């Protein structure tokens, strides 16, 4: 039995993970489920999956859950707060940790799992964007396994040479595919008035609201370029982005002999989740089968820099000082939240990101306390800019 902790269990990735686990009850046991404050959703998950621990970051919500669960006669122990999150991420009895909290808020617990030598199923790409070097070092020192859950990075891992030592030698470049999101064909002039509902209506994937907005600006792909840089040790000059509206080719690896290896499948996060859970084997994910004859054609195009200026910020940040990627991520989290709250225009997300990166991207930061300090300064800086642009 493999015991697993799911951080962010009530979110889109967390729920898909529980669906996959539900197909393999003889192989996996849910050790802990953790979320921010959604006690009702967590209650239902606890009744169904009977974890040893349920953790809510919010103390009051945890109290609610404790009361409600008590009525069901459940034996799940309810814990509260950030410390409890770290505990269930690093408990000696846990084999795997699904890191599926959204944003830099997921860094501490993902790091705790890395340091404790767990198999880390990393959906929380922001961890690698904020603290890529530090996170990879923690994985190495902890001695665990890092399995990316982001579909593109899972595809690349599946297409890379089997021996890690050959990655740098055999591979010419990696190509991240991108759907182009809901505004791929929108008139650039129309972008200014796009609403949160329009930005979150992704054509191919159903995801949390933050990553959905990131897909609409293509900041998601910017974060993924940084993620790929750290995961695969590839310089930015060997990472390409290609728009592929059907989201069937999940990414590809070009070799020096001209071969291109890719991983294909229907757009369903249960496939990369199952791959991470079962690696190096394969197991059923519940996803439907790819029918290429029905799909008929696969299209590819270069991303339009005028429509998606955010993409360039990743390459700019990777050229800058050690903390630049953390600055970019912090600015983006603040700007996206302001957009979702209705106080910032869609096109101003990029303005906030670019200006904050320019102001603070030169700051050097390596250690965790320096990175968190810079993250806080970038959030304050971005909030000032949001305020100045607010509608
Ligand atoms: P979501 O908004 O649907 O869910 C977020 C989860 O995190 C919830 O369970 C929430 O309770 C929890 N959470 C938020 N803040 C927290 C905090 N401070 N402490 C504890 N828990 C907290 O998000 P999602 O779409 O599932 O995305 C999760 C992560 O996976 C993100 O980093 C995203 O970029 C990445 N990802 C998602 C998808 C997808 O298809 N949804 C694909 C690739 C990568
Ligand atoms: Mg992705």
XYZ file of C-alpha atoms and ligand atoms in Angstrom:
436
model
C 0.000 0.000 0.000
C 1.333 3.419 -0.971
C 0.249 6.143 1.436
C -0.416 9.552 -0.083
C -1.020 13.077 1.192
C -2.936 15.412 -1.114
C -2.265 19.106 -0.523
C -5.026 21.100 -2.206
C -7.400 18.124 -2.304
C -10.531 20.231 -2.879
C -9.151 21.900 -6.024
C -9.303 20.775 -9.620
C -6.076 18.709 -9.461
C -6.864 17.409 -5.984
C -10.276 16.113 -7.086
C -8.843 14.500 -10.229
C -6.191 12.810 -8.072
C -8.867 11.304 -5.827
C -10.706 10.060 -8.923
C -7.595 8.227 -10.136
C -6.894 6.817 -6.666
C -10.499 5.590 -6.525
C -9.702 3.272 -9.461
C -6.885 1.603 -7.496
C -8.032 1.111 -3.900
C -5.819 -1.957 -3.489
C -2.646 0.034 -4.249
C -3.064 3.416 -2.572
C -4.230 4.642 0.799
C -5.116 8.288 1.437
C -3.085 9.400 4.456
C -4.044 13.092 4.579
C -6.219 15.558 2.693
C -5.466 19.273 3.010
C -7.042 22.499 1.782
C -7.361 26.155 2.723
C -10.890 26.674 4.039
C -13.382 24.607 2.019
C -14.659 22.516 4.950
C -17.806 21.289 3.217
C -15.910 19.852 0.259
C -13.302 18.359 2.580
C -16.022 16.791 4.737
C -17.402 14.937 1.727
C -13.914 13.784 0.734
C -13.209 12.567 4.280
C -16.418 10.546 4.404
C -15.583 8.920 1.082
C -11.815 8.378 1.466
C -11.399 8.072 5.269
C -7.941 9.691 5.516
C -6.032 9.520 8.795
C -5.770 13.341 8.826
C -7.722 16.237 7.353
C -5.988 19.608 7.432
C -7.429 23.063 6.863
C -5.226 26.111 6.872
C -8.061 28.185 8.301
C -8.614 27.458 12.020
C -12.322 28.311 12.048
C -13.041 26.177 9.019
C -11.160 23.329 10.718
C -13.388 23.713 13.767
C -16.471 23.411 11.515
C -15.040 20.298 9.906
C -14.201 18.742 13.288
C -17.776 19.227 14.463
C -19.367 17.921 11.265
C -17.048 14.929 10.989
C -17.665 14.071 14.646
C -21.351 13.605 13.801
C -20.523 11.021 11.148
C -18.518 8.876 13.567
C -15.439 9.311 11.371
C -12.006 8.496 12.820
C -10.233 11.157 10.759
C -8.278 13.565 12.932
C -8.720 17.221 11.958
C -5.656 19.493 12.166
C -5.366 23.216 11.466
C -2.763 25.694 10.316
C 0.384 25.876 8.230
C 2.404 23.732 10.652
C -0.030 20.845 10.248
C 0.323 21.162 6.459
C 4.094 20.637 6.818
C 3.551 17.723 9.162
C 1.337 15.727 6.787
C 3.677 16.553 3.889
C 6.682 15.074 5.670
C 5.239 12.362 7.955
C 7.509 9.293 7.935
C 4.552 7.053 7.031
C 3.845 8.929 3.792
C 5.280 7.706 0.490
C 3.906 10.300 -1.917
C 2.750 13.891 -1.713
C 0.555 15.507 -4.343
C 1.484 19.212 -4.178
C -1.643 20.817 -5.670
C -2.065 24.023 -3.684
C -2.327 27.030 -5.992
C 0.308 29.774 -5.937
C 3.400 30.480 -3.847
C 1.302 29.448 -0.818
C 2.173 25.884 -1.861
C 5.936 26.339 -1.612
C 6.549 25.541 2.074
C 4.655 22.261 2.094
C 6.098 21.121 -1.253
C 9.580 21.893 0.087
C 8.859 19.943 3.262
C 7.919 16.904 1.147
C 11.052 17.355 -0.972
C 13.328 17.563 2.065
C 11.674 14.508 3.616
C 12.559 12.409 0.549
C 8.999 11.784 -0.646
C 7.871 11.112 -4.157
C 6.664 14.631 -4.939
C 3.904 14.869 -7.531
C 4.338 18.520 -8.386
C 1.317 20.333 -9.775
C 2.223 23.533 -7.940
C 4.500 24.977 -10.640
C 4.791 28.205 -8.638
C 7.165 26.360 -6.225
C 9.698 25.955 -9.003
C 9.156 29.474 -10.299
C 9.699 31.072 -6.896
C 12.521 28.842 -5.682
C 13.668 26.608 -8.550
C 17.291 26.096 -7.506
C 16.475 25.677 -3.860
C 13.642 23.252 -4.591
C 15.766 21.084 -6.898
C 18.520 21.042 -4.258
C 15.996 19.999 -1.595
C 14.790 17.161 -3.834
C 18.356 16.026 -4.414
C 19.308 16.156 -0.747
C 16.069 14.507 0.348
C 16.669 11.668 -2.082
C 13.033 11.402 -3.235
C 11.555 11.454 -6.736
C 10.117 14.477 -8.506
C 7.292 13.725 -10.931
C 5.830 16.765 -12.688
C 2.037 16.782 -12.971
C 1.805 19.735 -15.354
C 0.763 17.957 -18.572
C 3.543 19.554 -20.641
C 6.284 18.610 -18.211
C 4.923 15.110 -17.769
C 4.978 14.804 -21.584
C 8.581 16.001 -21.705
C 9.656 13.613 -18.967
C 8.005 10.783 -20.903
C 9.871 11.826 -24.075
C 13.321 12.417 -22.538
C 16.166 9.882 -22.648
C 15.663 7.214 -19.975
C 19.071 7.977 -18.449
C 19.159 11.383 -16.836
C 22.878 11.768 -17.652
C 21.941 11.820 -21.355
C 19.410 14.655 -21.061
C 21.864 17.440 -21.745
C 23.913 15.443 -24.272
C 21.223 13.959 -26.511
C 18.550 16.645 -26.497
C 18.699 19.678 -28.761
C 15.628 21.469 -27.427
C 12.294 20.984 -25.762
C 9.018 22.412 -27.058
C 6.156 23.246 -24.741
C 2.812 23.257 -26.487
C 0.128 25.760 -25.497
C -3.539 25.831 -26.399
C -3.552 29.616 -26.735
C -6.413 29.740 -24.241
C -9.822 31.341 -24.783
C -8.436 34.497 -26.458
C -6.204 32.892 -29.093
C -8.283 34.388 -31.893
C -9.712 37.418 -30.075
C -9.138 40.872 -31.536
C -6.288 42.435 -29.512
C -8.433 45.560 -29.065
C -11.182 43.456 -27.460
C -8.884 42.059 -24.755
C -9.118 45.150 -22.579
C -12.755 44.519 -21.705
C -12.593 40.738 -21.198
C -14.299 39.603 -17.991
C -13.193 36.949 -15.470
C -15.962 34.640 -16.733
C -14.666 34.957 -20.310
C -11.044 34.459 -19.220
C -11.935 31.335 -17.213
C -13.852 29.689 -20.087
C -10.933 27.580 -21.333
C -11.654 25.735 -24.600
C -9.916 22.420 -23.685
C -9.232 22.181 -19.947
C -11.365 22.681 -16.851
C -9.070 24.134 -14.162
C -8.946 26.402 -11.126
C -9.587 30.114 -11.693
C -6.027 31.329 -11.218
C -4.440 28.983 -13.773
C -7.362 29.634 -16.145
C -6.579 33.365 -16.176
C -2.887 32.502 -16.585
C -3.820 30.454 -19.655
C -5.729 33.383 -21.117
C -2.721 35.732 -20.719
C -0.274 32.901 -21.523
C 1.464 33.698 -18.241
C 0.810 30.022 -17.537
C 3.194 29.144 -20.369
C 5.670 31.734 -19.071
C 5.626 30.016 -15.662
C 5.973 26.653 -17.421
C 9.084 27.795 -19.320
C 10.685 28.601 -15.952
C 9.405 25.314 -14.530
C 10.955 23.378 -17.454
C 14.244 25.233 -17.063
C 14.635 23.955 -13.491
C 13.074 20.514 -13.932
C 15.135 19.508 -16.942
C 18.204 21.695 -16.459
C 17.640 23.308 -19.879
C 18.832 26.837 -20.631
C 16.045 29.143 -21.804
C 17.638 29.223 -25.275
C 16.735 25.534 -25.688
C 13.076 25.912 -24.647
C 10.489 26.754 -27.320
C 6.763 27.460 -27.096
C 4.367 26.435 -29.853
C 0.635 27.052 -30.013
C -1.364 23.884 -30.614
C -5.075 24.630 -30.244
C -6.281 21.022 -29.930
C -4.128 20.222 -26.837
C -3.444 16.679 -28.059
C 0.350 16.824 -28.381
C 1.221 17.661 -24.794
C 4.835 18.674 -25.541
C 7.886 17.380 -27.410
C 11.615 16.790 -27.284
C 13.894 17.332 -30.297
C 17.023 15.187 -30.451
C 20.331 15.948 -32.205
C 19.632 13.309 -34.861
C 16.466 15.131 -35.966
C 14.038 12.844 -34.133
C 11.182 14.486 -32.287
C 9.517 12.485 -29.506
C 6.186 13.630 -28.158
C 3.483 12.386 -25.817
C -0.115 12.577 -27.042
C -3.467 12.039 -25.400
C -6.832 13.618 -24.848
C -6.604 16.706 -22.615
C -7.325 15.116 -19.238
C -5.172 15.759 -16.159
C -5.883 12.258 -14.891
C -3.314 10.943 -17.408
C -0.273 12.839 -16.037
C -1.579 12.259 -12.484
C -1.728 8.491 -13.055
C 1.735 8.583 -14.640
C 3.166 10.318 -11.562
C 1.450 7.899 -9.199
C 2.467 4.735 -11.030
C 5.903 5.723 -12.449
C 7.894 3.917 -13.716
C 4.928 1.662 -14.504
C 1.606 2.632 -16.078
C -1.897 2.204 -14.752
C -5.463 3.121 -15.768
C -6.373 6.781 -15.276
C -10.034 6.823 -16.264
C -9.249 9.076 -19.236
C -10.959 8.380 -22.566
C -9.021 7.101 -25.607
C -7.491 9.331 -28.221
C -9.302 9.006 -31.562
C -7.117 10.786 -34.116
C -9.333 9.862 -37.061
C -12.205 11.694 -35.420
C -10.035 14.703 -34.530
C -8.746 14.710 -38.123
C -6.084 17.404 -37.904
C -3.569 18.876 -35.516
C -2.583 22.522 -35.951
C 0.483 24.446 -34.814
C 1.421 28.129 -34.919
C 3.928 30.542 -33.418
C 2.638 32.486 -30.415
C 1.797 36.088 -31.271
C 4.012 38.285 -29.064
C 1.681 41.280 -29.476
C -1.332 39.354 -28.222
C 0.581 37.446 -25.533
C 3.321 39.788 -24.254
C 3.482 37.905 -20.946
C 5.343 34.983 -22.491
C 8.428 37.122 -23.074
C 8.607 37.973 -19.370
C 9.710 34.411 -18.552
C 12.712 34.651 -20.839
C 13.505 38.120 -19.471
C 13.264 36.906 -15.863
C 15.534 33.917 -16.537
C 18.193 36.362 -17.800
C 17.990 38.474 -14.643
C 19.170 37.997 -11.063
C 18.278 35.000 -8.888
C 15.054 36.444 -7.527
C 13.512 37.699 -10.768
C 11.273 34.683 -11.316
C 9.927 35.034 -7.766
C 9.179 38.708 -8.473
C 7.347 37.842 -11.689
C 5.292 35.157 -9.948
C 4.350 37.411 -7.020
C 3.293 40.271 -9.310
C 1.216 37.895 -11.390
C -0.572 36.416 -8.370
C -1.510 39.899 -7.162
C -2.603 41.089 -10.613
C -4.645 37.956 -11.378
C -6.435 38.165 -8.022
C -7.247 41.839 -8.680
C -8.580 40.913 -12.119
C -10.711 38.100 -10.654
C -12.004 40.547 -8.012
C -13.066 42.915 -10.789
C -10.674 45.715 -9.888
C -8.124 45.352 -12.722
C -8.547 45.188 -16.500
C -7.398 42.016 -18.241
C -4.707 43.846 -20.226
C -3.411 45.558 -17.089
C -2.273 42.193 -15.691
C 0.664 42.382 -18.073
C 1.333 46.027 -17.228
C 1.592 45.188 -13.534
C 3.785 42.145 -14.183
C 6.179 43.928 -16.544
C 6.555 47.017 -14.344
C 7.091 45.014 -11.136
C 9.662 42.816 -12.859
C 11.466 45.880 -14.123
C 11.447 47.505 -10.680
C 12.529 44.509 -8.600
C 13.853 41.900 -11.047
C 17.439 42.947 -10.373
C 17.247 41.773 -6.758
C 19.497 38.879 -5.866
C 17.907 36.221 -3.655
C 18.953 32.598 -3.193
C 18.005 31.348 0.243
C 14.412 30.784 1.307
C 14.178 33.754 3.687
C 15.571 36.067 0.972
C 13.144 34.710 -1.609
C 10.149 35.052 0.716
C 11.206 38.586 1.609
C 11.471 39.449 -2.073
C 8.101 37.780 -2.746
C 6.542 40.040 -0.083
C 8.196 43.167 -1.495
C 7.077 42.289 -5.027
C 3.489 41.764 -3.805
C 3.504 45.183 -2.129
C 4.980 46.813 -5.234
C 2.459 45.103 -7.523
C -0.434 46.062 -5.217
C 0.566 49.725 -5.521
C 0.547 49.414 -9.292
C -2.829 47.641 -9.242
C -4.192 50.462 -7.122
C -2.923 53.093 -9.572
C -4.516 51.257 -12.521
C -7.703 50.224 -10.698
C -11.016 50.886 -12.383
P -7.724 25.206 -7.543
O -7.910 26.642 -7.302
O -8.790 24.425 -8.207
O -7.408 24.482 -6.136
C -6.476 24.990 -5.244
C -6.394 24.128 -3.994
O -5.397 24.696 -3.121
C -7.696 24.092 -3.163
O -7.839 22.813 -2.590
C -7.439 25.131 -2.067
O -8.158 24.867 -0.872
C -5.948 24.927 -1.829
N -5.282 26.110 -1.266
C -5.233 27.368 -1.762
N -4.513 28.168 -0.951
C -4.099 27.397 0.077
C -3.340 27.629 1.244
N -2.849 28.846 1.526
N -3.099 26.597 2.090
C -3.608 25.363 1.835
N -4.334 25.079 0.737
C -4.582 26.085 -0.122
O -6.344 25.044 -8.345
P -5.924 23.932 -9.417
O -6.400 24.320 -10.752
O -6.214 22.578 -8.882
O -4.333 24.158 -9.452
C -3.499 23.716 -8.405
C -2.040 23.814 -8.879
O -1.874 22.904 -9.961
C -1.658 25.190 -9.405
O -0.324 25.447 -9.052
C -1.778 25.045 -10.909
O -0.918 25.894 -11.618
C -1.367 23.595 -11.100
N -1.914 22.964 -12.309
C -3.247 22.832 -12.458
C -3.773 22.244 -13.600
C -5.260 22.016 -13.768
O -5.669 21.401 -14.728
N -6.096 22.497 -12.871
C -2.906 21.832 -14.616
C -1.540 21.986 -14.442
C -1.053 22.552 -13.278
Mg 0.382 22.932 -18.112
